[in-house]
Coordinates of C-alpha atoms in Angstrom, one line a residue:
X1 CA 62.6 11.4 49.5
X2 CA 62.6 14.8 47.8
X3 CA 59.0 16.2 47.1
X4 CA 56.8 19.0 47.0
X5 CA 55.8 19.7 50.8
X6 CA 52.0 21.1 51.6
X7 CA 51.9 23.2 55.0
X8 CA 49.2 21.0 56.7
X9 CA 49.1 24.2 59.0
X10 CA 47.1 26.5 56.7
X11 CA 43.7 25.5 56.5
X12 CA 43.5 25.3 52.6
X13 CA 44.9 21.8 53.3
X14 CA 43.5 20.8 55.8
X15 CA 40.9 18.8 53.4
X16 CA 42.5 15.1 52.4
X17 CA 40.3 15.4 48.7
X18 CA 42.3 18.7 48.1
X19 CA 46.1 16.9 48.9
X20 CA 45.0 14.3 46.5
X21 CA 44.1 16.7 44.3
X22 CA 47.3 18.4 44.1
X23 CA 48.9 15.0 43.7
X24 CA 47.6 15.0 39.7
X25 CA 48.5 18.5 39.0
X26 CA 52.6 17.1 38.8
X27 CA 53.7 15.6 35.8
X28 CA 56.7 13.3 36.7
X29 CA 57.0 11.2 33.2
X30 CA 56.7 14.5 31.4
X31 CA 59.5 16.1 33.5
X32 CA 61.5 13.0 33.8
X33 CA 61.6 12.7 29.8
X34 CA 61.7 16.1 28.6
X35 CA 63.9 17.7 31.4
X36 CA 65.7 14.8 33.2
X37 CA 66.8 12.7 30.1
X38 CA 65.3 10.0 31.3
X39 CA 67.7 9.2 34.0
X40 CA 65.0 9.3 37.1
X41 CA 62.6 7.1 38.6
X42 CA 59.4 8.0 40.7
X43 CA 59.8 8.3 44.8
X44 CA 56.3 6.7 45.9
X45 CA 57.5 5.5 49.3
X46 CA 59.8 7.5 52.6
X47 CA 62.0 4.2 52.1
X48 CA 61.8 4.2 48.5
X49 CA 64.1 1.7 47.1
X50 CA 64.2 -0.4 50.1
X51 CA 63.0 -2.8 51.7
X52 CA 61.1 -0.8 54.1
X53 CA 58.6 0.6 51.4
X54 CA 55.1 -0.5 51.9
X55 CA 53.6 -2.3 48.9
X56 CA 49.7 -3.4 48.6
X57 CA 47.7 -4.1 51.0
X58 CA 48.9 -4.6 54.5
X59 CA 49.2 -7.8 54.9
X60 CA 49.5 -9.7 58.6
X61 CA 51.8 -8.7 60.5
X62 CA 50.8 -4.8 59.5
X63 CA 47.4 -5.2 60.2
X64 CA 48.1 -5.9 63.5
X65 CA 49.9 -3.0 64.3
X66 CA 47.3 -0.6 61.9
X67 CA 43.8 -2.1 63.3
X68 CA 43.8 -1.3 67.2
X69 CA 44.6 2.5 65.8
X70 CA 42.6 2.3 62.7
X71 CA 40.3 5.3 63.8
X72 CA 43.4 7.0 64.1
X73 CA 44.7 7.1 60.7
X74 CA 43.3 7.9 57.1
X75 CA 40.2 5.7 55.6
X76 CA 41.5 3.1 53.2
X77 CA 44.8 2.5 55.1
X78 CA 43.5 -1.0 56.0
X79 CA 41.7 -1.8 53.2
X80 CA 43.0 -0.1 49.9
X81 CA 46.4 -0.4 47.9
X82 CA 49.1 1.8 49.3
X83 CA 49.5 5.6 48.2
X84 CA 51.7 5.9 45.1
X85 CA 52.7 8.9 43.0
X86 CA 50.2 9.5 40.5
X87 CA 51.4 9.0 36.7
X88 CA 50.7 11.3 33.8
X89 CA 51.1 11.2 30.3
X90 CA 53.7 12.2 28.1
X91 CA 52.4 16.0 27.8
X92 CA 52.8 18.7 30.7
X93 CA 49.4 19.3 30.9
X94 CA 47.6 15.8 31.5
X95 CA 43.8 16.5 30.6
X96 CA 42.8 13.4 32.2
X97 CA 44.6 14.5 35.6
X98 CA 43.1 17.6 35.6
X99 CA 39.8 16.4 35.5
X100 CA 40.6 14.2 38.3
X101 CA 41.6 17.0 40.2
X102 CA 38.7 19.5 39.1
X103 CA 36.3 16.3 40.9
X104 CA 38.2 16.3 43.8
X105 CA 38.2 19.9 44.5
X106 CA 34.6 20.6 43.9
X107 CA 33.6 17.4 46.1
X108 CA 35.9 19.7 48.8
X109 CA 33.8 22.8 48.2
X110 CA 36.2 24.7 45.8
X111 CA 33.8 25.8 43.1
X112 CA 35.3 27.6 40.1
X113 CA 33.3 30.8 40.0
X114 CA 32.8 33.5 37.2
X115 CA 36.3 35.0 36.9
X116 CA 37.5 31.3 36.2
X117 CA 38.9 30.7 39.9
X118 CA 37.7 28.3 42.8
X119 CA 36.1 29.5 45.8
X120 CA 34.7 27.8 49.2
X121 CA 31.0 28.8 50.3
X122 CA 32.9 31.8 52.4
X123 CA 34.0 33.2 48.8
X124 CA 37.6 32.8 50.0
X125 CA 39.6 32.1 46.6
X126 CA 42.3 29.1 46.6
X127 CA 45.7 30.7 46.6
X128 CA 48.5 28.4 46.7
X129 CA 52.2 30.1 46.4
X130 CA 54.8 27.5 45.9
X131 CA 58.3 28.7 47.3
X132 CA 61.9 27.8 45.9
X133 CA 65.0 29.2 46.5
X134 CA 67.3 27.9 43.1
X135 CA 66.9 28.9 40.1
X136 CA 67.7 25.5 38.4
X137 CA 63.8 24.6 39.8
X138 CA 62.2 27.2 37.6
X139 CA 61.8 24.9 34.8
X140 CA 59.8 21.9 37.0
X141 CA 57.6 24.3 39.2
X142 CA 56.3 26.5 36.2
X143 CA 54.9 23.7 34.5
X144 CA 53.8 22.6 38.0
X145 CA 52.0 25.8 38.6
X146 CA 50.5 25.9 35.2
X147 CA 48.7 23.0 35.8
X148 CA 47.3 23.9 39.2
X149 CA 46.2 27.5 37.1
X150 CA 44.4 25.5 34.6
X151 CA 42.2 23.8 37.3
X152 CA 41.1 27.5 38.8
X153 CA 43.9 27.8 41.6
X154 CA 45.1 30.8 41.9
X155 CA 48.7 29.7 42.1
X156 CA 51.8 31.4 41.7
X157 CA 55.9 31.0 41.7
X158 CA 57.8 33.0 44.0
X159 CA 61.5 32.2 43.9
X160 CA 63.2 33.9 46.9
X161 CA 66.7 34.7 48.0
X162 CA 68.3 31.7 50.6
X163 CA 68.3 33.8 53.0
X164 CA 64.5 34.9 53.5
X165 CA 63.8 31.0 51.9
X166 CA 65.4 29.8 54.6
X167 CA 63.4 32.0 56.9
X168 CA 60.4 31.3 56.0
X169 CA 61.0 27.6 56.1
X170 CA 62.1 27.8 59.6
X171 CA 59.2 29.9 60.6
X172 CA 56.6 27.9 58.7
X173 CA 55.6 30.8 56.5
X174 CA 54.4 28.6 53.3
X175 CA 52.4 27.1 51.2
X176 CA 54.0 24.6 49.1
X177 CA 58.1 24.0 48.8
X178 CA 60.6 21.5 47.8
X179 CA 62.0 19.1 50.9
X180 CA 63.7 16.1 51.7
X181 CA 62.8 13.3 53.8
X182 CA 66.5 11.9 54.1
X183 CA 65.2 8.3 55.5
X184 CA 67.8 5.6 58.1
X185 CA 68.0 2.3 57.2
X186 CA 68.2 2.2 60.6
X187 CA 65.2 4.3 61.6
X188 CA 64.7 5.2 65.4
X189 CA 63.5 7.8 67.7
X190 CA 64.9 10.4 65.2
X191 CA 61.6 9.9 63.3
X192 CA 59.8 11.8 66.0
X193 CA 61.5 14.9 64.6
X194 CA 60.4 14.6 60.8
X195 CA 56.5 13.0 62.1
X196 CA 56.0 13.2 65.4
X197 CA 53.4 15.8 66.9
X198 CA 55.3 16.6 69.8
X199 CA 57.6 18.5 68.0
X200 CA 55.5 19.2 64.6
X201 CA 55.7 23.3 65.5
X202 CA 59.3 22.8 66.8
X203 CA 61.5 20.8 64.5
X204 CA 62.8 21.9 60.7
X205 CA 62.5 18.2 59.9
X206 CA 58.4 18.7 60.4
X207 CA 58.8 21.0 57.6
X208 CA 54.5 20.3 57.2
X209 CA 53.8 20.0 60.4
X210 CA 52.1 16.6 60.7
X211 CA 50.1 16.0 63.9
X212 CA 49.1 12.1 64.0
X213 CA 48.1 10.1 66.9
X214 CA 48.1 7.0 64.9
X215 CA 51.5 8.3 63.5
X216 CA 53.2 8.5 66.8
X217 CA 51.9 5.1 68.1
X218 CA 53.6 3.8 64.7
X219 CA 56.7 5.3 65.6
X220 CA 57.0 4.2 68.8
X221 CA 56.6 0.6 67.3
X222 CA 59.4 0.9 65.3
X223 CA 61.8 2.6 67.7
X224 CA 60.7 0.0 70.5
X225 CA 61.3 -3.1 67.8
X226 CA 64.2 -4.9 69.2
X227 CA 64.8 -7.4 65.9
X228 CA 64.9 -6.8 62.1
X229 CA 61.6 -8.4 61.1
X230 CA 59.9 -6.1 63.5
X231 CA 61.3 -3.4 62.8
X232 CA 60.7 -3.8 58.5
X233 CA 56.9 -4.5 59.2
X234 CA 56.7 -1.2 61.7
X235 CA 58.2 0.7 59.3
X236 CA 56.0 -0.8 56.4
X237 CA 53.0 0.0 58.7
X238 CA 54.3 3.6 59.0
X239 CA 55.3 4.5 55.3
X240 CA 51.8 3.5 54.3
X241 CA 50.2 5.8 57.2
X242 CA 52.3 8.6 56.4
X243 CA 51.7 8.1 52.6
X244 CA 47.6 7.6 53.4
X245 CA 48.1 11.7 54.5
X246 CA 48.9 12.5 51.2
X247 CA 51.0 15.8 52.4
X248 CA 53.7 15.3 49.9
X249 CA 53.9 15.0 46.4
X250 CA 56.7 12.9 45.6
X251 CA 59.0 13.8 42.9
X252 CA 62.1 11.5 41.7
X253 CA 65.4 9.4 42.7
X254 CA 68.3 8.3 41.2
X255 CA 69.1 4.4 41.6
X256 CA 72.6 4.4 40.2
X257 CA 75.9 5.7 41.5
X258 CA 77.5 7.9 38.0
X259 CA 81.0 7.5 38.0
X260 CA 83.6 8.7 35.6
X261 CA 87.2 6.7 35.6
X262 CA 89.8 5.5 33.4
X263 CA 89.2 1.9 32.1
X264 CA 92.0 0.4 34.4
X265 CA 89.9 -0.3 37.1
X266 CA 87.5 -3.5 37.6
X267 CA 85.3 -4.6 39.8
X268 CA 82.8 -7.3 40.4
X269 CA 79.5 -8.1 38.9
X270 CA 77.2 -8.0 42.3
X271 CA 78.6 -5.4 45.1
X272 CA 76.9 -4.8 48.4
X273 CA 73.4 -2.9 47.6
X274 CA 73.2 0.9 47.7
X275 CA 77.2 0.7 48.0
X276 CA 79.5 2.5 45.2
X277 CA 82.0 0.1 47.2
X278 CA 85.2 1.7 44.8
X279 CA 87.3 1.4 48.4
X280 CA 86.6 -2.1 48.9
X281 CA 86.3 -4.2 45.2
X282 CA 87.3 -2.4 43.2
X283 CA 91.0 -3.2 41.5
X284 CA 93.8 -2.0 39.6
X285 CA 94.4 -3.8 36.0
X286 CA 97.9 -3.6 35.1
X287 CA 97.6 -4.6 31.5
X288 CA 94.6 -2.5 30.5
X289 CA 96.7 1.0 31.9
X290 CA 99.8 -0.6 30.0
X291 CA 97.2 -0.4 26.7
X292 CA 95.7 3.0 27.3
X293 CA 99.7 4.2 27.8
X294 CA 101.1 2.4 24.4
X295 CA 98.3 4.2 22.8
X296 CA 99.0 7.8 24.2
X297 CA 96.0 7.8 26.0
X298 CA 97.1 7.4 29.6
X299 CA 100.4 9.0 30.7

């Protein structure tokens, strides 16, 4: 899923109440309605759209993979609704949210001092620089950084070239940037490379560097399941640990396949899920191209 990525190396995130934080400071429904047309819906899960997403509380079979590692993982994985995206109104600026945030910071030590910007008890200000390489993101991470402004972060936009983006990406030199977590169907041992801590300074997958004990026992569940009901609980049990970190700030997806064609095609009401299937059911209608050529239309 795409999202805002936090570098869980840096220690101004190292705190879980300032990644929540964070979290309220993005205005999806505003974006989706004044920028997107619409067209989006929220990412809350890795496997969003699918049924690998993790919804409610863990039920069974997950809380019998989640409890012998329980001290392992985030509070509240066991006993609390999974992590979704946090809604906002219809405004950029979501008072409500930012008062949610303001709590969450202070309760982590950031106190907004004279000047109007938050500090820790060392006097170290909050300075978060989120990085972007295309222009065509300008217009989703200013309002973005507004918002984190207006709680007393000293926040600010830095659109680079590819090149050094790509650099500094690959070298961990970040605070906050756009990624993708480009989820299997068929997850497996690959997931060690996006969350596993053996590789978490190693791999461009790990782009935050997550370093979980109680993530990698999860992941080995699901690469060692050897049928399909085990392996869509263990990845259930692992989107809602992952989403309990709260080191990503999901942004949107697109259900629908947008296709553009002549009316002389047809195709059947249901078709295989997440397939565009246009090679396989889809047909030619003689009579509807005869039509569109008697009326000029079609040549």
């Amino acid at each position: 899923g795409q999202s805002f990525v936090m570098n869980l190396r840096l220690e101004k995130f190292s705190d879980p109440q300032v990644r929540k934080a964070l979290g309220y400071l993005f205005n999806f429904e505003w974006s989706n309605e004044s920028l997107f047309f619409g067209q989006y819906e929220r990412i809350h899960s890795f496997w969003e759209n699918s049924d690998f997403a993790a919804t409610g509380k863990p039920n069974r079979e997950e809380m019998a993979l989640l409890e012998p590692i329980s001290e392992k993982l985030p509070m509240g994985v066991l006993t609390e609704e999974v992590v979704m995206g946090i809604s906002s109104g219809k405004r950029s600026m979501d008072r409500n949210n930012l008062r949610e945030a303001s709590k969450l910071l202070e309760q982590a030590g950031w106190i907004v001092d004279s000047d109007g910007l938050r500090r820790n008890s060392k006097g170290e200000t909050l300075s978060i620089e989120v990085l972007e390489r295309s222009p065509a993101f300008d217009r989703i991470v200013l309002p973005f950084v507004e918002n984190l402004r207006a709680v007393g972060i000293d926040a600010n936009y830095n659109r680079v070239d590819p090149a050094q983006y790509t650099d500094r990406k690959r070298s961990y030199d970040f605070d906050i940037i756009t990624d993708q977590f480009r989820m299997s169907l068929e997850p497996g041992s690959g997931l060690k490379q996006y969350f596993g801590s053996e590789t978490a300074d190693e791999s461009v997958f790990n782009s935050m560097g997550i370093k979980s004990e109680g993530i990698d026992i999860l992941i080995d569940h699901v690469v060692n399941a050897t049928d399909k009901d085990t392996l869509r609980i263990s990845v259930r049990a692992l989107d809602r640990a992952l989403r309990a970190y709260r080191f990503w700030i999901p942004q949107w997806y697109n259900a629908t396949h947008r296709v553009a064609y002549w009316d002389i095609f047809e195709h059947p009401d249901q078709i295989a899920p997440y397939s565009l299937g246009q090679l396989d059911y889809w047909w030619f209608n003689a009579e509807k191209a005869a039509e569109l050529k008697s009326k000029g239309v079609l040549r």
